[in-house]
Amino acid sequence: MRISDILNESRTFFDVPGKNKQELIVNIVERAAKASNEIKNVKKFTQEVLEREALGSTGIGDEVAIPHARTENVNQLLMAFARAKEPIDFEAEDGLPVRLIFLMGVPIKELKSYLNILAKLSRVIKIQKVRDVLSQTNNPKEVIEIIKLAEDGLIT
């Protein structure tokens, strides 16, 4: 499974508002729910993502966060990309505020697929050119394309 198999243009959002990470996560989940019917219960899923975030920051550094939840409230592995309107403190490992967010909803039974995608995403977002494009573009198609190029090893 590839990142580009589960992230699509309809779940790619730019300039998402939020005064803090909780508000930003709520706004991303709401947009993802409107863009697809993969989230069974938006309120419960949002709460699960926020509860997971409270256990420890999903800010992984380089202005990137991967808030997520293992849940029964998604129909299948779900990913959305969002760029925050303003950098938000996510208590990231490197202390930098976050602007690039990959939200994931993971069905309980799909742990192996989730770990596989998470490993791929971690490799892809370490590539500076990928982060540069994600930080600058307003075109969902470009988001998907740069991720595909990175997955295919065509940029490093």
mmCIF file of N, CA and C in Angstrom, residues 44-156:
data_model
loop_
_atom_site.group_PDB
_atom_site.id
_atom_site.type_symbol
_atom_site.label_atom_id
_atom_site.label_comp_id
_atom_site.label_asym_id
_atom_site.label_seq_id
_atom_site.Cartn_x
_atom_site.Cartn_y
_atom_site.Cartn_z
ATOM 1 N N LYS A 44 -16.898 11.259 17.828
ATOM 2 C CA LYS A 44 -16.094 10.249 18.532
ATOM 3 C C LYS A 44 -14.684 10.163 17.958
ATOM 4 N N PHE A 45 -14.572 10.207 16.634
ATOM 5 C CA PHE A 45 -13.247 10.141 16.017
ATOM 6 C C PHE A 45 -12.399 11.338 16.440
ATOM 7 N N THR A 46 -12.995 12.519 16.423
ATOM 8 C CA THR A 46 -12.277 13.723 16.854
ATOM 9 C C THR A 46 -11.778 13.549 18.282
ATOM 10 N N GLN A 47 -12.641 13.068 19.159
ATOM 11 C CA GLN A 47 -12.266 12.862 20.557
ATOM 12 C C GLN A 47 -11.117 11.860 20.675
ATOM 13 N N GLU A 48 -11.164 10.802 19.885
ATOM 14 C CA GLU A 48 -10.101 9.791 19.929
ATOM 15 C C GLU A 48 -8.762 10.367 19.470
ATOM 16 N N VAL A 49 -8.781 11.197 18.439
ATOM 17 C CA VAL A 49 -7.540 11.824 17.968
ATOM 18 C C VAL A 49 -6.997 12.761 19.048
ATOM 19 N N LEU A 50 -7.877 13.546 19.663
ATOM 20 C CA LEU A 50 -7.442 14.463 20.715
ATOM 21 C C LEU A 50 -6.924 13.709 21.940
ATOM 22 N N GLU A 51 -7.569 12.601 22.281
ATOM 23 C CA GLU A 51 -7.089 11.784 23.408
ATOM 24 C C GLU A 51 -5.714 11.204 23.112
ATOM 25 N N ARG A 52 -5.498 10.752 21.882
ATOM 26 C CA ARG A 52 -4.184 10.223 21.500
ATOM 27 C C ARG A 52 -3.136 11.327 21.578
ATOM 28 N N GLU A 53 -3.487 12.517 21.125
ATOM 29 C CA GLU A 53 -2.558 13.650 21.161
ATOM 30 C C GLU A 53 -2.206 14.005 22.603
ATOM 31 N N ALA A 54 -3.159 13.876 23.510
ATOM 32 C CA ALA A 54 -2.915 14.188 24.921
ATOM 33 C C ALA A 54 -1.921 13.211 25.557
ATOM 34 N N LEU A 55 -1.820 12.005 25.005
ATOM 35 C CA LEU A 55 -0.860 11.017 25.520
ATOM 36 C C LEU A 55 0.577 11.388 25.188
ATOM 37 N N GLY A 56 0.761 12.110 24.109
ATOM 38 C CA GLY A 56 2.092 12.514 23.666
ATOM 39 C C GLY A 56 1.982 13.175 22.313
ATOM 40 N N SER A 57 2.764 14.199 22.117
ATOM 41 C CA SER A 57 2.678 14.956 20.874
ATOM 42 C C SER A 57 2.982 14.094 19.654
ATOM 43 N N THR A 58 2.234 14.348 18.594
ATOM 44 C CA THR A 58 2.508 13.699 17.315
ATOM 45 C C THR A 58 3.319 14.618 16.405
ATOM 46 N N GLY A 59 3.820 15.722 16.964
ATOM 47 C CA GLY A 59 4.732 16.592 16.228
ATOM 48 C C GLY A 59 6.079 15.903 16.135
ATOM 49 N N ILE A 60 6.472 15.525 14.914
ATOM 50 C CA ILE A 60 7.666 14.692 14.753
ATOM 51 C C ILE A 60 8.903 15.480 14.338
ATOM 52 N N GLY A 61 8.750 16.804 14.179
ATOM 53 C CA GLY A 61 9.876 17.634 13.778
ATOM 54 C C GLY A 61 9.737 18.116 12.354
ATOM 55 N N ASP A 62 10.584 19.075 11.982
ATOM 56 C CA ASP A 62 10.574 19.659 10.640
ATOM 57 C C ASP A 62 9.208 20.232 10.273
ATOM 58 N N GLU A 63 8.506 20.782 11.269
ATOM 59 C CA GLU A 63 7.197 21.421 11.081
ATOM 60 C C GLU A 63 6.092 20.446 10.688
ATOM 61 N N VAL A 64 6.262 19.154 11.015
ATOM 62 C CA VAL A 64 5.308 18.116 10.624
ATOM 63 C C VAL A 64 4.710 17.448 11.863
ATOM 64 N N ALA A 65 3.399 17.163 11.779
ATOM 65 C CA ALA A 65 2.717 16.375 12.807
ATOM 66 C C ALA A 65 1.854 15.321 12.126
ATOM 67 N N ILE A 66 1.672 14.207 12.827
ATOM 68 C CA ILE A 66 0.839 13.115 12.308
ATOM 69 C C ILE A 66 -0.171 12.712 13.387
ATOM 70 N N PRO A 67 -1.158 13.577 13.652
ATOM 71 C CA PRO A 67 -2.189 13.179 14.612
ATOM 72 C C PRO A 67 -2.984 12.001 14.065
ATOM 73 N N HIS A 68 -3.326 11.076 14.944
ATOM 74 C CA HIS A 68 -3.980 9.859 14.473
ATOM 75 C C HIS A 68 -4.724 9.177 15.609
ATOM 76 N N ALA A 69 -5.552 8.219 15.230
ATOM 77 C CA ALA A 69 -6.224 7.378 16.216
ATOM 78 C C ALA A 69 -6.491 6.017 15.607
ATOM 79 N N ARG A 70 -6.289 4.983 16.409
ATOM 80 C CA ARG A 70 -6.767 3.635 16.054
ATOM 81 C C ARG A 70 -8.185 3.576 16.581
ATOM 82 N N THR A 71 -9.113 3.233 15.705
ATOM 83 C CA THR A 71 -10.512 3.445 16.036
ATOM 84 C C THR A 71 -11.451 2.519 15.276
ATOM 85 N N GLU A 72 -12.634 2.389 15.793
ATOM 86 C CA GLU A 72 -13.707 1.709 15.073
ATOM 87 C C GLU A 72 -14.556 2.723 14.309
ATOM 88 N N ASN A 73 -14.178 3.998 14.370
ATOM 89 C CA ASN A 73 -14.981 5.066 13.777
ATOM 90 C C ASN A 73 -14.548 5.482 12.381
ATOM 91 N N VAL A 74 -13.710 4.668 11.728
ATOM 92 C CA VAL A 74 -13.407 4.877 10.306
ATOM 93 C C VAL A 74 -13.657 3.567 9.568
ATOM 94 N N ASN A 75 -14.120 3.692 8.327
ATOM 95 C CA ASN A 75 -14.431 2.510 7.516
ATOM 96 C C ASN A 75 -13.185 1.824 6.982
ATOM 97 N N GLN A 76 -12.156 2.613 6.723
ATOM 98 C CA GLN A 76 -10.899 2.088 6.203
ATOM 99 C C GLN A 76 -9.794 3.062 6.562
ATOM 100 N N LEU A 77 -8.560 2.674 6.314
ATOM 101 C CA LEU A 77 -7.418 3.539 6.586
ATOM 102 C C LEU A 77 -7.637 4.874 5.889
ATOM 103 N N LEU A 78 -7.565 5.943 6.652
ATOM 104 C CA LEU A 78 -7.894 7.281 6.171
ATOM 105 C C LEU A 78 -6.709 8.206 6.390
ATOM 106 N N MET A 79 -6.413 9.033 5.401
ATOM 107 C CA MET A 79 -5.391 10.053 5.568
ATOM 108 C C MET A 79 -5.883 11.354 4.950
ATOM 109 N N ALA A 80 -5.587 12.448 5.640
ATOM 110 C CA ALA A 80 -5.837 13.781 5.104
ATOM 111 C C ALA A 80 -4.563 14.590 5.314
ATOM 112 N N PHE A 81 -4.282 15.488 4.371
ATOM 113 C CA PHE A 81 -3.165 16.418 4.528
ATOM 114 C C PHE A 81 -3.740 17.806 4.741
ATOM 115 N N ALA A 82 -3.156 18.547 5.667
ATOM 116 C CA ALA A 82 -3.560 19.936 5.874
ATOM 117 C C ALA A 82 -2.327 20.787 6.131
ATOM 118 N N ARG A 83 -2.383 21.985 5.598
ATOM 119 C CA ARG A 83 -1.364 22.985 5.935
ATOM 120 C C ARG A 83 -2.060 24.039 6.786
ATOM 121 N N ALA A 84 -1.525 24.263 7.969
ATOM 122 C CA ALA A 84 -2.116 25.233 8.886
ATOM 123 C C ALA A 84 -1.939 26.648 8.346
ATOM 124 N N LYS A 85 -2.935 27.479 8.606
ATOM 125 C CA LYS A 85 -2.857 28.882 8.190
ATOM 126 C C LYS A 85 -1.672 29.570 8.867
ATOM 127 N N GLU A 86 -1.488 29.262 10.137
ATOM 128 C CA GLU A 86 -0.368 29.790 10.918
ATOM 129 C C GLU A 86 0.331 28.622 11.613
ATOM 130 N N PRO A 87 1.651 28.703 11.804
ATOM 131 C CA PRO A 87 2.347 27.645 12.544
ATOM 132 C C PRO A 87 1.759 27.494 13.951
ATOM 133 N N ILE A 88 1.631 26.244 14.388
ATOM 134 C CA ILE A 88 1.006 25.930 15.678
ATOM 135 C C ILE A 88 1.991 25.135 16.536
ATOM 136 N N ASP A 89 2.041 25.466 17.815
ATOM 137 C CA ASP A 89 2.884 24.703 18.737
ATOM 138 C C ASP A 89 2.261 23.329 18.967
ATOM 139 N N PHE A 90 2.960 22.286 18.564
ATOM 140 C CA PHE A 90 2.523 20.903 18.762
ATOM 141 C C PHE A 90 3.402 20.198 19.785
ATOM 142 N N GLU A 91 4.272 20.967 20.451
ATOM 143 C CA GLU A 91 5.236 20.369 21.375
ATOM 144 C C GLU A 91 6.064 19.311 20.649
ATOM 145 N N ALA A 92 6.497 19.666 19.444
ATOM 146 C CA ALA A 92 7.254 18.744 18.593
ATOM 147 C C ALA A 92 8.621 18.448 19.190
ATOM 148 N N GLU A 93 9.189 17.338 18.761
ATOM 149 C CA GLU A 93 10.495 16.886 19.257
ATOM 150 C C GLU A 93 11.576 17.948 19.091
ATOM 151 N N ASP A 94 11.544 18.678 17.963
ATOM 152 C CA ASP A 94 12.584 19.673 17.702
ATOM 153 C C ASP A 94 12.213 21.073 18.190
ATOM 154 N N GLY A 95 11.043 21.215 18.814
ATOM 155 C CA GLY A 95 10.620 22.503 19.351
ATOM 156 C C GLY A 95 10.043 23.462 18.327
ATOM 157 N N LEU A 96 10.079 23.092 17.050
ATOM 158 C CA LEU A 96 9.542 23.971 16.007
ATOM 159 C C LEU A 96 8.024 23.863 15.940
ATOM 160 N N PRO A 97 7.352 24.982 15.630
ATOM 161 C CA PRO A 97 5.903 24.903 15.429
ATOM 162 C C PRO A 97 5.587 24.098 14.167
ATOM 163 N N VAL A 98 4.369 23.595 14.095
ATOM 164 C CA VAL A 98 3.941 22.710 13.011
ATOM 165 C C VAL A 98 3.067 23.459 12.017
ATOM 166 N N ARG A 99 3.304 23.189 10.729
ATOM 167 C CA ARG A 99 2.438 23.715 9.668
ATOM 168 C C ARG A 99 1.887 22.616 8.787
ATOM 169 N N LEU A 100 2.566 21.487 8.726
ATOM 170 C CA LEU A 100 2.184 20.402 7.819
ATOM 171 C C LEU A 100 1.644 19.237 8.642
ATOM 172 N N ILE A 101 0.385 18.896 8.406
ATOM 173 C CA ILE A 101 -0.282 17.899 9.234
ATOM 174 C C ILE A 101 -0.838 16.783 8.360
ATOM 175 N N PHE A 102 -0.522 15.554 8.738
ATOM 176 C CA PHE A 102 -1.098 14.369 8.101
ATOM 177 C C PHE A 102 -1.977 13.696 9.148
ATOM 178 N N LEU A 103 -3.285 13.831 9.002
ATOM 179 C CA LEU A 103 -4.241 13.202 9.908
ATOM 180 C C LEU A 103 -4.492 11.775 9.445
ATOM 181 N N MET A 104 -4.482 10.835 10.398
ATOM 182 C CA MET A 104 -4.757 9.441 10.039
ATOM 183 C C MET A 104 -5.810 8.841 10.954
ATOM 184 N N GLY A 105 -6.710 8.095 10.334
ATOM 185 C CA GLY A 105 -7.670 7.273 11.051
ATOM 186 C C GLY A 105 -7.375 5.828 10.701
ATOM 187 N N VAL A 106 -7.192 5.014 11.713
ATOM 188 C CA VAL A 106 -6.726 3.650 11.496
ATOM 189 C C VAL A 106 -7.726 2.654 12.085
ATOM 190 N N PRO A 107 -8.356 1.834 11.236
ATOM 191 C CA PRO A 107 -9.226 0.796 11.787
ATOM 192 C C PRO A 107 -8.425 -0.131 12.705
ATOM 193 N N ILE A 108 -9.046 -0.562 13.765
ATOM 194 C CA ILE A 108 -8.388 -1.424 14.754
ATOM 195 C C ILE A 108 -7.698 -2.614 14.090
ATOM 196 N N LYS A 109 -8.348 -3.201 13.097
ATOM 197 C CA LYS A 109 -7.835 -4.430 12.469
ATOM 198 C C LYS A 109 -6.698 -4.178 11.482
ATOM 199 N N GLU A 110 -6.371 -2.933 11.201
ATOM 200 C CA GLU A 110 -5.374 -2.644 10.168
ATOM 201 C C GLU A 110 -4.055 -2.126 10.722
ATOM 202 N N LEU A 111 -3.598 -2.667 11.800
ATOM 203 C CA LEU A 111 -2.355 -2.201 12.410
ATOM 204 C C LEU A 111 -1.170 -2.349 11.462
ATOM 205 N N LYS A 112 -1.054 -3.474 10.779
ATOM 206 C CA LYS A 112 0.088 -3.708 9.888
ATOM 207 C C LYS A 112 0.115 -2.682 8.749
ATOM 208 N N SER A 113 -1.029 -2.437 8.116
ATOM 209 C CA SER A 113 -1.104 -1.440 7.038
ATOM 210 C C SER A 113 -0.735 -0.060 7.555
ATOM 211 N N TYR A 114 -1.222 0.269 8.746
ATOM 212 C CA TYR A 114 -0.934 1.561 9.350
ATOM 213 C C TYR A 114 0.560 1.736 9.588
ATOM 214 N N LEU A 115 1.194 0.735 10.174
ATOM 215 C CA LEU A 115 2.633 0.832 10.448
ATOM 216 C C LEU A 115 3.434 0.956 9.157
ATOM 217 N N ASN A 116 3.005 0.255 8.127
ATOM 218 C CA ASN A 116 3.646 0.326 6.815
ATOM 219 C C ASN A 116 3.536 1.746 6.243
ATOM 220 N N ILE A 117 2.333 2.305 6.261
ATOM 221 C CA ILE A 117 2.117 3.662 5.735
ATOM 222 C C ILE A 117 2.862 4.687 6.576
ATOM 223 N N LEU A 118 2.842 4.532 7.885
ATOM 224 C CA LEU A 118 3.539 5.467 8.766
ATOM 225 C C LEU A 118 5.037 5.473 8.484
ATOM 226 N N ALA A 119 5.621 4.309 8.260
ATOM 227 C CA ALA A 119 7.047 4.223 7.930
ATOM 228 C C ALA A 119 7.331 4.921 6.602
ATOM 229 N N LYS A 120 6.477 4.691 5.608
ATOM 230 C CA LYS A 120 6.660 5.349 4.306
ATOM 231 C C LYS A 120 6.516 6.859 4.431
ATOM 232 N N LEU A 121 5.502 7.295 5.177
ATOM 233 C CA LEU A 121 5.282 8.728 5.358
ATOM 234 C C LEU A 121 6.477 9.369 6.058
ATOM 235 N N SER A 122 7.012 8.700 7.049
ATOM 236 C CA SER A 122 8.182 9.230 7.762
ATOM 237 C C SER A 122 9.365 9.424 6.821
ATOM 238 N N ARG A 123 9.571 8.482 5.900
ATOM 239 C CA ARG A 123 10.659 8.622 4.919
ATOM 240 C C ARG A 123 10.377 9.768 3.946
ATOM 241 N N VAL A 124 9.160 9.848 3.457
ATOM 242 C CA VAL A 124 8.805 10.857 2.452
ATOM 243 C C VAL A 124 8.946 12.268 3.018
ATOM 244 N N ILE A 125 8.471 12.491 4.232
ATOM 245 C CA ILE A 125 8.486 13.855 4.760
ATOM 246 C C ILE A 125 9.856 14.283 5.282
ATOM 247 N N LYS A 126 10.810 13.382 5.298
ATOM 248 C CA LYS A 126 12.183 13.780 5.630
ATOM 249 C C LYS A 126 12.868 14.454 4.447
ATOM 250 N N ILE A 127 12.281 14.338 3.275
ATOM 251 C CA ILE A 127 12.860 14.929 2.068
ATOM 252 C C ILE A 127 12.502 16.416 2.031
ATOM 253 N N GLN A 128 13.520 17.264 2.044
ATOM 254 C CA GLN A 128 13.312 18.713 2.098
ATOM 255 C C GLN A 128 12.445 19.210 0.946
ATOM 256 N N LYS A 129 12.667 18.714 -0.264
ATOM 257 C CA LYS A 129 11.881 19.171 -1.418
ATOM 258 C C LYS A 129 10.397 18.868 -1.225
ATOM 259 N N VAL A 130 10.080 17.739 -0.634
ATOM 260 C CA VAL A 130 8.673 17.402 -0.357
ATOM 261 C C VAL A 130 8.082 18.438 0.599
ATOM 262 N N ARG A 131 8.786 18.715 1.681
ATOM 263 C CA ARG A 131 8.283 19.699 2.650
ATOM 264 C C ARG A 131 8.168 21.078 2.029
ATOM 265 N N ASP A 132 9.119 21.430 1.157
ATOM 266 C CA ASP A 132 9.049 22.731 0.482
ATOM 267 C C ASP A 132 7.789 22.842 -0.367
ATOM 268 N N VAL A 133 7.508 21.813 -1.153
ATOM 269 C CA VAL A 133 6.304 21.836 -1.999
ATOM 270 C C VAL A 133 5.055 21.889 -1.126
ATOM 271 N N LEU A 134 4.994 21.058 -0.098
ATOM 272 C CA LEU A 134 3.825 21.041 0.781
ATOM 273 C C LEU A 134 3.621 22.386 1.473
ATOM 274 N N SER A 135 4.706 23.096 1.741
ATOM 275 C CA SER A 135 4.625 24.397 2.408
ATOM 276 C C SER A 135 4.163 25.511 1.482
ATOM 277 N N GLN A 136 4.371 25.329 0.171
ATOM 278 C CA GLN A 136 4.137 26.432 -0.760
ATOM 279 C C GLN A 136 2.942 26.260 -1.683
ATOM 280 N N THR A 137 2.614 25.045 -2.066
ATOM 281 C CA THR A 137 1.574 24.855 -3.076
ATOM 282 C C THR A 137 0.171 25.092 -2.513
ATOM 283 N N ASN A 138 -0.721 25.469 -3.396
ATOM 284 C CA ASN A 138 -2.146 25.536 -3.079
ATOM 285 C C ASN A 138 -2.923 24.612 -4.000
ATOM 286 N N ASN A 139 -2.213 23.661 -4.590
ATOM 287 C CA ASN A 139 -2.796 22.754 -5.571
ATOM 288 C C ASN A 139 -2.782 21.323 -5.018
ATOM 289 N N PRO A 140 -3.956 20.759 -4.729
ATOM 290 C CA PRO A 140 -4.000 19.390 -4.191
ATOM 291 C C PRO A 140 -3.300 18.371 -5.087
ATOM 292 N N LYS A 141 -3.382 18.570 -6.393
ATOM 293 C CA LYS A 141 -2.742 17.640 -7.330
ATOM 294 C C LYS A 141 -1.225 17.626 -7.117
ATOM 295 N N GLU A 142 -0.630 18.792 -6.856
ATOM 296 C CA GLU A 142 0.813 18.869 -6.615
ATOM 297 C C GLU A 142 1.206 18.137 -5.329
ATOM 298 N N VAL A 143 0.338 18.180 -4.330
ATOM 299 C CA VAL A 143 0.609 17.451 -3.085
ATOM 300 C C VAL A 143 0.737 15.961 -3.380
ATOM 301 N N ILE A 144 -0.241 15.434 -4.100
ATOM 302 C CA ILE A 144 -0.235 14.004 -4.420
ATOM 303 C C ILE A 144 0.960 13.664 -5.306
ATOM 304 N N GLU A 145 1.245 14.506 -6.283
ATOM 305 C CA GLU A 145 2.350 14.235 -7.218
ATOM 306 C C GLU A 145 3.707 14.211 -6.521
ATOM 307 N N ILE A 146 3.968 15.165 -5.625
ATOM 308 C CA ILE A 146 5.274 15.186 -4.960
ATOM 309 C C ILE A 146 5.422 13.960 -4.055
ATOM 310 N N ILE A 147 4.330 13.539 -3.451
ATOM 311 C CA ILE A 147 4.382 12.336 -2.614
ATOM 312 C C ILE A 147 4.637 11.105 -3.476
ATOM 313 N N LYS A 148 3.981 11.016 -4.627
ATOM 314 C CA LYS A 148 4.223 9.884 -5.537
ATOM 315 C C LYS A 148 5.678 9.853 -5.993
ATOM 316 N N LEU A 149 6.220 11.019 -6.360
ATOM 317 C CA LEU A 149 7.621 11.080 -6.795
ATOM 318 C C LEU A 149 8.558 10.599 -5.686
ATOM 319 N N ALA A 150 8.280 11.023 -4.466
ATOM 320 C CA ALA A 150 9.117 10.601 -3.339
ATOM 321 C C ALA A 150 8.964 9.103 -3.074
ATOM 322 N N GLU A 151 7.738 8.607 -3.155
ATOM 323 C CA GLU A 151 7.512 7.167 -2.948
ATOM 324 C C GLU A 151 8.242 6.340 -4.000
ATOM 325 N N ASP A 152 8.300 6.864 -5.219
ATOM 326 C CA ASP A 152 8.959 6.153 -6.313
ATOM 327 C C ASP A 152 10.473 6.344 -6.308
ATOM 328 N N GLY A 153 10.987 7.128 -5.354
ATOM 329 C CA GLY A 153 12.422 7.352 -5.256
ATOM 330 C C GLY A 153 12.967 8.295 -6.314
ATOM 331 N N LEU A 154 12.078 9.083 -6.936
ATOM 332 C CA LEU A 154 12.510 9.984 -8.004
ATOM 333 C C LEU A 154 13.006 11.321 -7.485
ATOM 334 N N ILE A 155 12.784 11.596 -6.211
ATOM 335 C CA ILE A 155 13.406 12.754 -5.562
ATOM 336 C C ILE A 155 13.952 12.292 -4.218
ATOM 337 N N THR A 156 15.047 12.897 -3.825
ATOM 338 C CA THR A 156 15.661 12.525 -2.548
ATOM 339 C C THR A 156 16.108 13.765 -1.813
#
